[in-house]
XYZ file of C-alpha atoms in Angstrom:
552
model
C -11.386 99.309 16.550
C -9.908 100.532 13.332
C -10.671 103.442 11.431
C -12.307 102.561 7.622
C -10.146 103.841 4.705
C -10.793 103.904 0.996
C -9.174 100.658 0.588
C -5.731 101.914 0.463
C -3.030 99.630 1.292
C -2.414 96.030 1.924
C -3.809 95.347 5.563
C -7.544 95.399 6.572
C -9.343 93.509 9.168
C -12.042 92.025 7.147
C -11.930 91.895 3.392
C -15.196 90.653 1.522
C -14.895 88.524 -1.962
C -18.004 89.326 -3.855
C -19.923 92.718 -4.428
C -23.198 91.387 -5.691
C -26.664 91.704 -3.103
C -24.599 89.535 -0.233
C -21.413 91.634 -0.699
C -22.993 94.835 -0.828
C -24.838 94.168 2.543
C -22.137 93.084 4.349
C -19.840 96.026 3.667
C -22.554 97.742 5.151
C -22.978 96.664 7.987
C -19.210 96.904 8.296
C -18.902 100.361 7.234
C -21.623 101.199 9.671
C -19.178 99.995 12.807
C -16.190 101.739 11.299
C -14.151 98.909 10.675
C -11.155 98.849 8.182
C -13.120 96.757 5.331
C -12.833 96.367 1.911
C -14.691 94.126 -0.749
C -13.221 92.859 -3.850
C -14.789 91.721 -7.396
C -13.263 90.141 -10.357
C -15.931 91.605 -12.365
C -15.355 95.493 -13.590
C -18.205 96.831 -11.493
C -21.019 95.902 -8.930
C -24.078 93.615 -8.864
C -23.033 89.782 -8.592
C -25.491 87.680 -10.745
C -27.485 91.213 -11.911
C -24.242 92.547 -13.571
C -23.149 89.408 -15.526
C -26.644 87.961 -16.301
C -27.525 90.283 -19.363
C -29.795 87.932 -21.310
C -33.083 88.742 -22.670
C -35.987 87.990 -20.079
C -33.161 87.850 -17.190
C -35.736 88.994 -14.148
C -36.336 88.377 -10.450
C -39.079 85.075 -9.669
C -39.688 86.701 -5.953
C -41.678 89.207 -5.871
C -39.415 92.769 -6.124
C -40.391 94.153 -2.618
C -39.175 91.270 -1.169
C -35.962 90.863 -2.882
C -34.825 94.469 -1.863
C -32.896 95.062 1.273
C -35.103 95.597 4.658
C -32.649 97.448 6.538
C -33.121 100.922 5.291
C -36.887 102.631 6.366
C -35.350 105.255 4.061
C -34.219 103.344 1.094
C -37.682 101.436 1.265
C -39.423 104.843 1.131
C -37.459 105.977 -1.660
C -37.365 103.360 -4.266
C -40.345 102.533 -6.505
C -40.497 99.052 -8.304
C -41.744 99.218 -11.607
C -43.059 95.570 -11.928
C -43.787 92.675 -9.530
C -40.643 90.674 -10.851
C -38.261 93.049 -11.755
C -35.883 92.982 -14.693
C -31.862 92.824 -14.876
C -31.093 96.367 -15.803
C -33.648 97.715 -12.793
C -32.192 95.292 -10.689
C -28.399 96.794 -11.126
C -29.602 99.874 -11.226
C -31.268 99.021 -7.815
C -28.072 98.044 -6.546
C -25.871 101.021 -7.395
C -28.741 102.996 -6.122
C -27.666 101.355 -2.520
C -24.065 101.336 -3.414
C -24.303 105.164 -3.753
C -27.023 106.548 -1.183
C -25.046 104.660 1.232
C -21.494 105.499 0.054
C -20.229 102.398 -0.202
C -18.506 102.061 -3.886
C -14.703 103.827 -1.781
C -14.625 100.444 0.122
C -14.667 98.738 -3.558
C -12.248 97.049 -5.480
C -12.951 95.834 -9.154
C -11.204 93.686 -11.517
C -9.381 92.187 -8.275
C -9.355 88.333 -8.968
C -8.435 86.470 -5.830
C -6.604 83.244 -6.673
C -5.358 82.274 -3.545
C -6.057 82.406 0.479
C -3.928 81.306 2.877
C -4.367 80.998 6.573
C -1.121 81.972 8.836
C -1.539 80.150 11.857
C 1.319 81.832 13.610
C -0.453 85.130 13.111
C -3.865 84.104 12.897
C -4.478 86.223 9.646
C -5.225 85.603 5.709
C -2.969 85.971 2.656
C -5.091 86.831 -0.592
C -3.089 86.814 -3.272
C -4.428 88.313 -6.590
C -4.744 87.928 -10.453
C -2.389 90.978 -10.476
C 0.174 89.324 -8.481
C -0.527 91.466 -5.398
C -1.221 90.288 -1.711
C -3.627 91.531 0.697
C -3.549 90.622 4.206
C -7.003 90.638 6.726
C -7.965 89.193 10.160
C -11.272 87.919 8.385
C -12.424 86.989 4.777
C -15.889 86.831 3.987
C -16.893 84.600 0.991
C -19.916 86.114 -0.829
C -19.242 84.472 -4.018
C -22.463 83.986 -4.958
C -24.506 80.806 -5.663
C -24.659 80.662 -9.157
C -21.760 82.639 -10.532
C -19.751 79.685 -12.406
C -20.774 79.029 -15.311
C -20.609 75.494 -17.135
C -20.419 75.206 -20.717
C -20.950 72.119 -22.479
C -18.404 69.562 -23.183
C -19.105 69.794 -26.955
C -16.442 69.430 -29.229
C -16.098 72.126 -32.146
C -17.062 74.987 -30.001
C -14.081 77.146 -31.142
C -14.690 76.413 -35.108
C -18.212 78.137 -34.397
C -17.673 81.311 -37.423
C -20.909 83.005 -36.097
C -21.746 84.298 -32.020
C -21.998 82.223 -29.959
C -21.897 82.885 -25.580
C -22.780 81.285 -22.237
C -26.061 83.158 -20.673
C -23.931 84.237 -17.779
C -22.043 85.967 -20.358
C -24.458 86.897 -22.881
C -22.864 90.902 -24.037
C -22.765 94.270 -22.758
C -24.183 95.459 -25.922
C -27.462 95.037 -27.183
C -27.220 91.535 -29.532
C -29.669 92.103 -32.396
C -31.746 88.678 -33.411
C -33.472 90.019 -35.687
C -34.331 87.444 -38.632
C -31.418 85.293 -37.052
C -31.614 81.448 -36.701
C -30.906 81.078 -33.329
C -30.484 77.815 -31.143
C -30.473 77.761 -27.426
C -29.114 74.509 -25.489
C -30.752 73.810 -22.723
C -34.209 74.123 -21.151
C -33.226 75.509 -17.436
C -34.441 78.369 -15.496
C -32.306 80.587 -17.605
C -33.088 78.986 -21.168
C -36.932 79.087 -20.074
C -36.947 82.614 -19.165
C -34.895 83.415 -22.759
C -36.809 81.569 -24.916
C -40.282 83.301 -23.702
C -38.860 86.439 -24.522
C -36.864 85.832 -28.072
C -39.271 83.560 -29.994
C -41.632 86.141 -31.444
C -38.687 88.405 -32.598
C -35.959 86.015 -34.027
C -36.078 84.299 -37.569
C -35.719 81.011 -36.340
C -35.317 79.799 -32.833
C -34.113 75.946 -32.452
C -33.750 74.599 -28.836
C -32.166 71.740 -27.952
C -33.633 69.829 -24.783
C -32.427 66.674 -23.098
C -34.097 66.843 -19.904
C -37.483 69.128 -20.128
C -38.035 71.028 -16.594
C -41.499 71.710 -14.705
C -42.418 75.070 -15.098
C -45.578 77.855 -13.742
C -46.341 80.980 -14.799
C -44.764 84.136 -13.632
C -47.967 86.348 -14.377
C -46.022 89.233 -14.002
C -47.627 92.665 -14.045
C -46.818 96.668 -13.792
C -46.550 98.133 -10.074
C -48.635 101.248 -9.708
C -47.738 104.288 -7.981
C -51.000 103.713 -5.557
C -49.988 99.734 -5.356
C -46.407 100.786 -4.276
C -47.460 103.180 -1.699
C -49.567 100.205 -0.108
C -46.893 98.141 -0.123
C -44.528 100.990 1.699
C -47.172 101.373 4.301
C -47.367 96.990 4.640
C -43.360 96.624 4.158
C -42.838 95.711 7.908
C -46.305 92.625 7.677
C -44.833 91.732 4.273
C -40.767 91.012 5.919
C -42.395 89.555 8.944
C -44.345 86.927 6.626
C -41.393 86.263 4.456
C -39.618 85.462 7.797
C -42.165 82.827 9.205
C -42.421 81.484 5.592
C -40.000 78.032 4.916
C -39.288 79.944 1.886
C -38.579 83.157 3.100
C -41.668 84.411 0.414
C -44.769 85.625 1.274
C -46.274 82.182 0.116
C -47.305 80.575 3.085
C -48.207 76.587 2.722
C -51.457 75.485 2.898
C -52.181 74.082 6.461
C -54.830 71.434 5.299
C -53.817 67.776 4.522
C -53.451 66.837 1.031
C -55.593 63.946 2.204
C -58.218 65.524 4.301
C -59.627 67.788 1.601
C -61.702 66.401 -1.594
C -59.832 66.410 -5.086
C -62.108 69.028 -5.992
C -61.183 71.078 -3.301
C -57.153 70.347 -4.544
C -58.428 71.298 -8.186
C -59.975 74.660 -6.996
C -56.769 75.821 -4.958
C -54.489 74.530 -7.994
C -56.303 76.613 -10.391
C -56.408 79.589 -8.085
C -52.632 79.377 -7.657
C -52.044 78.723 -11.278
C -53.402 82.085 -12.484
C -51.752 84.187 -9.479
C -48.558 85.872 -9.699
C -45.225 84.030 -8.181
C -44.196 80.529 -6.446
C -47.687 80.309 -4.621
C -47.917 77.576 -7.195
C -45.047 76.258 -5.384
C -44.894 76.993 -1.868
C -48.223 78.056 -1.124
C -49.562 74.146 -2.160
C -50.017 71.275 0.606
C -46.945 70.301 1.857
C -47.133 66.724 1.208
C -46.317 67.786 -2.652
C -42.862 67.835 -1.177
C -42.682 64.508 1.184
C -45.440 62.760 -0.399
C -44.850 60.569 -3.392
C -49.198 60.085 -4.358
C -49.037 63.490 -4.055
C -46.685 65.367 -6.058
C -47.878 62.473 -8.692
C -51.425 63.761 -8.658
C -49.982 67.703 -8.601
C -47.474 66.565 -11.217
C -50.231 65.644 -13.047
C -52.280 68.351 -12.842
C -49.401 70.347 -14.157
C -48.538 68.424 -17.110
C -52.233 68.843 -17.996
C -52.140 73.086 -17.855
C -49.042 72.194 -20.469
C -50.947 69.883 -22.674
C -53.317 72.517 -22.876
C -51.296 75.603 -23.552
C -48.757 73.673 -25.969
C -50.716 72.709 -29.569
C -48.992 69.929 -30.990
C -49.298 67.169 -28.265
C -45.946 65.485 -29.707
C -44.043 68.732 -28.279
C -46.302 69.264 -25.176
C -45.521 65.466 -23.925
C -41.955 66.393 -24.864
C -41.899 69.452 -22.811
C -43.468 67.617 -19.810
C -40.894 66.118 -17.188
C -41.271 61.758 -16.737
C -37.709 62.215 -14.302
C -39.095 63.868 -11.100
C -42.460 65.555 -9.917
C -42.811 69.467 -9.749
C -41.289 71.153 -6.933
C -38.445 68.673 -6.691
C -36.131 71.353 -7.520
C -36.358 74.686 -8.037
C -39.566 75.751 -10.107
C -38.929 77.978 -13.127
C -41.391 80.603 -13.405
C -41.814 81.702 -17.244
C -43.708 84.062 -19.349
C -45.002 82.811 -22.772
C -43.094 79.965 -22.626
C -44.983 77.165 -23.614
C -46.971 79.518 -26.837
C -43.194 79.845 -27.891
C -43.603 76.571 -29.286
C -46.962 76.843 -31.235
C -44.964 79.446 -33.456
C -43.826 78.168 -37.058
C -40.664 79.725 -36.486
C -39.733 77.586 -32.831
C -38.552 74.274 -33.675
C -37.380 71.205 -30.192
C -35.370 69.450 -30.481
C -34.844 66.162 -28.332
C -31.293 65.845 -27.887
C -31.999 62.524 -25.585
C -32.882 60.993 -28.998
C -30.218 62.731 -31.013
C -27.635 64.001 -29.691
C -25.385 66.749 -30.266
C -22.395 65.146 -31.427
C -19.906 68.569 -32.338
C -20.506 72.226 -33.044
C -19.698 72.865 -36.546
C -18.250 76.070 -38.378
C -21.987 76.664 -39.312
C -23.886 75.519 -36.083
C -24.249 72.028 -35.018
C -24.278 68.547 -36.106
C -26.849 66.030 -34.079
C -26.772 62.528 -34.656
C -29.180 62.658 -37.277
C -28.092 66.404 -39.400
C -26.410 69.169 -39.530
C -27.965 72.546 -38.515
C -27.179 76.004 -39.340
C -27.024 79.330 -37.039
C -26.475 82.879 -36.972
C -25.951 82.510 -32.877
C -25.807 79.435 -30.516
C -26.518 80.557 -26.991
C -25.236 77.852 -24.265
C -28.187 78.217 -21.306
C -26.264 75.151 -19.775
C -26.449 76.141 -16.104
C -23.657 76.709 -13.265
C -21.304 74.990 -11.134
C -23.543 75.492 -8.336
C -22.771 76.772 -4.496
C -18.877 75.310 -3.930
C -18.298 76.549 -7.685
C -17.611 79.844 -6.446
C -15.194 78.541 -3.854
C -13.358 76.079 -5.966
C -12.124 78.783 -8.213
C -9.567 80.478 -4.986
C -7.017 77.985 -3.725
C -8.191 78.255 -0.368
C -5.293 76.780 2.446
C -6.778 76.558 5.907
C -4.622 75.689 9.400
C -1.855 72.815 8.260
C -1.969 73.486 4.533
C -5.241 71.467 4.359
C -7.525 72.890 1.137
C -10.717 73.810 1.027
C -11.283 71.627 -2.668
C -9.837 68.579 -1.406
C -11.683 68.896 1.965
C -15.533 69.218 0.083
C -14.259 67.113 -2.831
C -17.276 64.800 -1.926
C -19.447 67.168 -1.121
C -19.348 70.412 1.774
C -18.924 69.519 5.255
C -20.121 72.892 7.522
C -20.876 74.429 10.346
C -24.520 76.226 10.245
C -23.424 76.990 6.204
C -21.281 79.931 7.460
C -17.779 78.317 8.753
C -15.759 75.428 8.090
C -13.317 73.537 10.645
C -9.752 74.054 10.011
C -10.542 77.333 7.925
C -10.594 79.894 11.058
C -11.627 83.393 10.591
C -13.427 82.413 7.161
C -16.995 83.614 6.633
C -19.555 82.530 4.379
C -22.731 84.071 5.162
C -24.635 82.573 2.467
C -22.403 79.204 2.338
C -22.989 75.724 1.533
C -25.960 74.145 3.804
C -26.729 77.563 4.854
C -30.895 78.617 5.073
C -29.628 81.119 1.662
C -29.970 78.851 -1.174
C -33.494 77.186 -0.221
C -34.789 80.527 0.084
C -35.745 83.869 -1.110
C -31.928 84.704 -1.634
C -31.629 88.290 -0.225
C -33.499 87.658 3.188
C -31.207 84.701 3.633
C -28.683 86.761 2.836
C -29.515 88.814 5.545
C -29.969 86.652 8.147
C -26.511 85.044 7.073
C -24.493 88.331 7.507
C -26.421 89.652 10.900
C -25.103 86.571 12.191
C -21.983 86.865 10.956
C -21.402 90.345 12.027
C -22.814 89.296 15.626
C -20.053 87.164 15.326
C -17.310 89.383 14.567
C -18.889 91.855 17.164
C -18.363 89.141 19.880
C -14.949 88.134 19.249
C -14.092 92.616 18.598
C -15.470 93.440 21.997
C -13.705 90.589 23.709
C -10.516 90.262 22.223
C -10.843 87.391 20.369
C -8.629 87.170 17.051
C -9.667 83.914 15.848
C -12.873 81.717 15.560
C -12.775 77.977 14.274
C -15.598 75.594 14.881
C -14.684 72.254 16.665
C -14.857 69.286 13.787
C -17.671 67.957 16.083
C -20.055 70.750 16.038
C -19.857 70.470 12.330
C -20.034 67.176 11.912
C -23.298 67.264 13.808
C -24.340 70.213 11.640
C -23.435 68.318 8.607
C -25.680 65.002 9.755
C -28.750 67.403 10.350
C -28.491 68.444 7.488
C -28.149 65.245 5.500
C -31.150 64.232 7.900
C -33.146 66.807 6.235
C -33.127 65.816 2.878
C -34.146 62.051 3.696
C -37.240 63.184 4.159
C -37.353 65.122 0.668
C -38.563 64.181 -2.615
C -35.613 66.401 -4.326
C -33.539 63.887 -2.743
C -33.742 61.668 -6.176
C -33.828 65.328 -8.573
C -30.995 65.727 -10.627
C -30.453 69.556 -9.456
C -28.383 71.658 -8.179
C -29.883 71.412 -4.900
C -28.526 67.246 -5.216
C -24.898 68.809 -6.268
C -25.614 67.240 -10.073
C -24.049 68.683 -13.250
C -22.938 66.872 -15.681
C -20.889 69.569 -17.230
C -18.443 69.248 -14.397
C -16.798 66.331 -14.202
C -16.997 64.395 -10.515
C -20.858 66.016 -10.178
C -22.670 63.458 -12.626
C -25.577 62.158 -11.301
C -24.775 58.871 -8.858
C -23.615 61.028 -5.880
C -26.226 63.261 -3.689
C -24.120 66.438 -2.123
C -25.891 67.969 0.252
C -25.225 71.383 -0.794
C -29.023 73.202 1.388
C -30.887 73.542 4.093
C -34.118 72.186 4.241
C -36.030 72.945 7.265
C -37.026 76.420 6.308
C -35.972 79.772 7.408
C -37.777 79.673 10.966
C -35.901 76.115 11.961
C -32.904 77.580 10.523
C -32.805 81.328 11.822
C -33.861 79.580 15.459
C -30.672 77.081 14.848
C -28.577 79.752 14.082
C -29.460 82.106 16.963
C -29.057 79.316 19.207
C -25.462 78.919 18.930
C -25.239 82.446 19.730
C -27.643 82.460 22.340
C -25.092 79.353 23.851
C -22.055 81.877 23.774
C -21.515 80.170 20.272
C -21.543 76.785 21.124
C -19.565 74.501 18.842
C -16.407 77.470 18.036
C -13.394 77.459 19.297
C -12.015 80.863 20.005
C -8.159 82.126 19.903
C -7.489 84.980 22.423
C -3.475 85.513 22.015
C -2.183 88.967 21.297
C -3.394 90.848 18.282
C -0.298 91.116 15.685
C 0.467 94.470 14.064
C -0.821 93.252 10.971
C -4.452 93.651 11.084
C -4.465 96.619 12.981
């Protein structure tokens, strides 16, 4: 087995794209076996989403203790989370606090682009080639690219002419931005835009947003950690992993076991209002399960909801405004937001329906609609992301025979278990397309995604193996399972990520559902996973010829 290094030279056996929470654990658990790894970032420095996503009110909706890493007794000992949902700059500091204690940062590269991977088939090994114009060669390439780490501005014309500052969320600045009696606007009314305008609206001038489709939304209720409440949760940290990993959503929140329909609506009104005023997605995913599958139901839950608005939103022109007619709650992913909705009783917070008028060109001075022209100090684009194959689409990827990965998921991902594609041996993606990562609590998936991955790699190291491809039938299967699983699914009909719809990237407007998750929960999908391995990996084809020199 080879020896690790510090990332000199141009041969490794596994090389990792991504050093955000994914990346981070993987070269772990690959340092840990002494293998000859290394893990490269176009970004200058660590963290993934927690490094880029700087804007104000940018914090963690599952709960902190269960977004850190599990595999560490130490590390959970040592580190103390200051709140229940942790903010941005705790968050990266969290993760250089790993990247350090655990020596990991000589196995990273930064400001390493990759722009191309190519697949020798004659040597069963990968050609990165990067930004820089150098080439890298490994055995394996793990993709841990992240879910939400393209961004998607607007297709607004004008957006250069813009004299004042103006910046995608993603890639809101380094240095603190000061609002301070600036008119602001902020397009968009997504997770990110709902979490941004909570926080800004009491201490700009003027804050303008610009909504075409309002989103469902519960309250965070976030609160401090104490040093007695983190001690209890050290001493519960191995109950509160085992929950999150009998949970669908890999949370704590368990779902209620009763039927919607076998309890009285006062009993539904009493657990609603319980799980309204508590802290997290209980709201979400600790309801009756026919919210999800159950059209009379998510309309009386929907319902419900749009009442708590109506009552915590004054004007009742802006509160029915703010209140989705599209989809029910919990179709997509819930926002969780703090003061959101009492942003809009100030003076100072103006909506704007841009389904009525809409934005027809930014201006030199901030932004025409179809019915006037609007001034701003700083327009803020909260427009969302090219979501899960974004990431991939931006490396020319060239599997066995030339064939690439774009043109192959040009309709939508085709996988096997989320973590391989046929054709594309040797490539890893432990939190990939149709994977159990996106539906869930993202870091547990992400763990489950790279033990299994690394089982993988262990199998093929101790027998020899120098390639794995899975046959275009297991994922074919894989893929029709998974398909399967959303018929059953309100979010089927959402226009979400989770349906592959953006309308900021042309080919993703709505009129095409790609079936981009898992939805059977982390139990079905751990149990599916460890299956195939249980099988002797059932469904992969494995190459045993001679290991060439260049991965050694």
């Amino acid at each position: 087995m080879a020896e690790t290094n510090k990332g000199e030279g141009s041969h490794h056996e596994v090389i990792v794209i991504g050093a955000g929470v994914a990346g981070i654990y993987q070269i772990k658990r690959l340092a840990d076996l002494g293998i000859d790894a290394l893990v490269l970032d176009a970004a200058p420095d660590l963290g993934g989403t927690w490094y880029w996503n700087r804007y104000p009110g940018a914090r963690f909706d599952s709960e902190s203790y269960t977004y850190g890493y599990s595999f560490s007794k130490e590390l959970l000992e040592e580190w103390h989370w200051k709140e229940r949902f942790s903010a941005q700059p705790e968050n990266l500091r969290y993760l250089n606090y790993v990247a350090d204690k655990f020596g990991l940062r000589k196995y990273m590269r930064f400001n390493c682009k990759v722009e191309k991977a190519r697949f020798d088939e004659a040597q069963n090994i990968w050609h990165l080639a990067l930004a820089d114009g150098s080439e890298l060669i490994c055995r394996f390439v793990v993709l841990a690219v992240g879910l939400l780490s393209v961004p998607t501005p607007p297709r607004l014309e004008g957006m250069d002419s813009f004299k004042g500052r103006s910046f995608h969320t993603f890639y809101w600045p380094h240095e603190p931005v000061d609002l301070t009696g600036k008119k602001v606007a902020v397009i968009g009314t997504g997770a990110t835009a709902i979490q941004i305008i909570g926080e800004i609206a009491d201490k700009v001038g003027e804050l303008t947003v610009f909504q075409r489709r309002p989103n469902w939304s519960a309250p965070l209720n976030n609160s401090p950690i104490s040093n007695a409440e983190m001690a209890d949760i050290r001493v519960r940290y191995d109950d509160i992993f085992a929950a999150c990993s009998r949970t669908p959503g890999g949370f704590e929140h368990e779902p209620d076991r009763r039927g919607f329909h076998e309890v009285t609506r006062e009993e539904r009104l009493a657990l609603w209002d319980k799980l309204y005023d508590e802290p997290g997605f209980g709201i979400w995913l600790s309801n009756f399960r026919e919210i999800f599958t159950d059209e009379a139901a998510n309309a009386e839950f929907s319902a419900y909801i749009a009442d708590r608005i109506r009552r915590r939103v004054k004007d009742p022109v802006t509160a029915e405004k703010l209140i989705p007619k599209d989809h029910g709650f919990g179709v997509q992913r819930v926002p969780l937001e703090t003061r959101y909705f009492e942003a809009y009783n100030s003076d100072n917070v103006h909506l704007v329906d841009i389904s009525e008028t809409p934005i027809e060109r930014i201006t030199e001075n901030g932004l025409r609609t179809s019915v006037r022209d609007y001034e701003f100090d700083v327009v803020v684009y909260s427009t969302g992301f090219d979501a899960i194959t974004g990431a991939f689409d931006q490396i020319d990827i060239s599997g066995v025979g030339g064939e690439k990965l774009f043109d192959k998921w040009r309709d939508g991902p085709s996988t096997f278990l989320g973590m391989l594609v046929h054709g594309f041996p040797n490539l890893l993606m432990p939190t990939g397309p149709q994977s159990g990562s996106a539906s869930t609590n993202f870091p547990r998936g992400i763990e489950n995604g790279v033990n299994w991955c690394m089982d993988l790699l262990q199998h093929m190291w101790n027998r020899g193996y120098v390639s794995a491809d899975p046959t275009l039938a297991a994922q074919e299967r894989w893929t029709a399972h998974v398909t399967k699983m959303y018929a059953i699914m309100l979010m089927r009909k959402a226009k979400s990520w989770f349906t592959g719809y953006n309308s900021n990237v042309p080919g993703h407007e709505h009129g095409k559902v790609r079936y981009f998750v898992y939805n059977g929960g982390t139990p079905k999908y751990v149990a599916a996973i460890n299956d195939v391995a249980a099988k002797g990996y059932e469904g992969i084809v494995f190459g045993s010829e001679a290991r060439s020199n260049a991965a050694e």
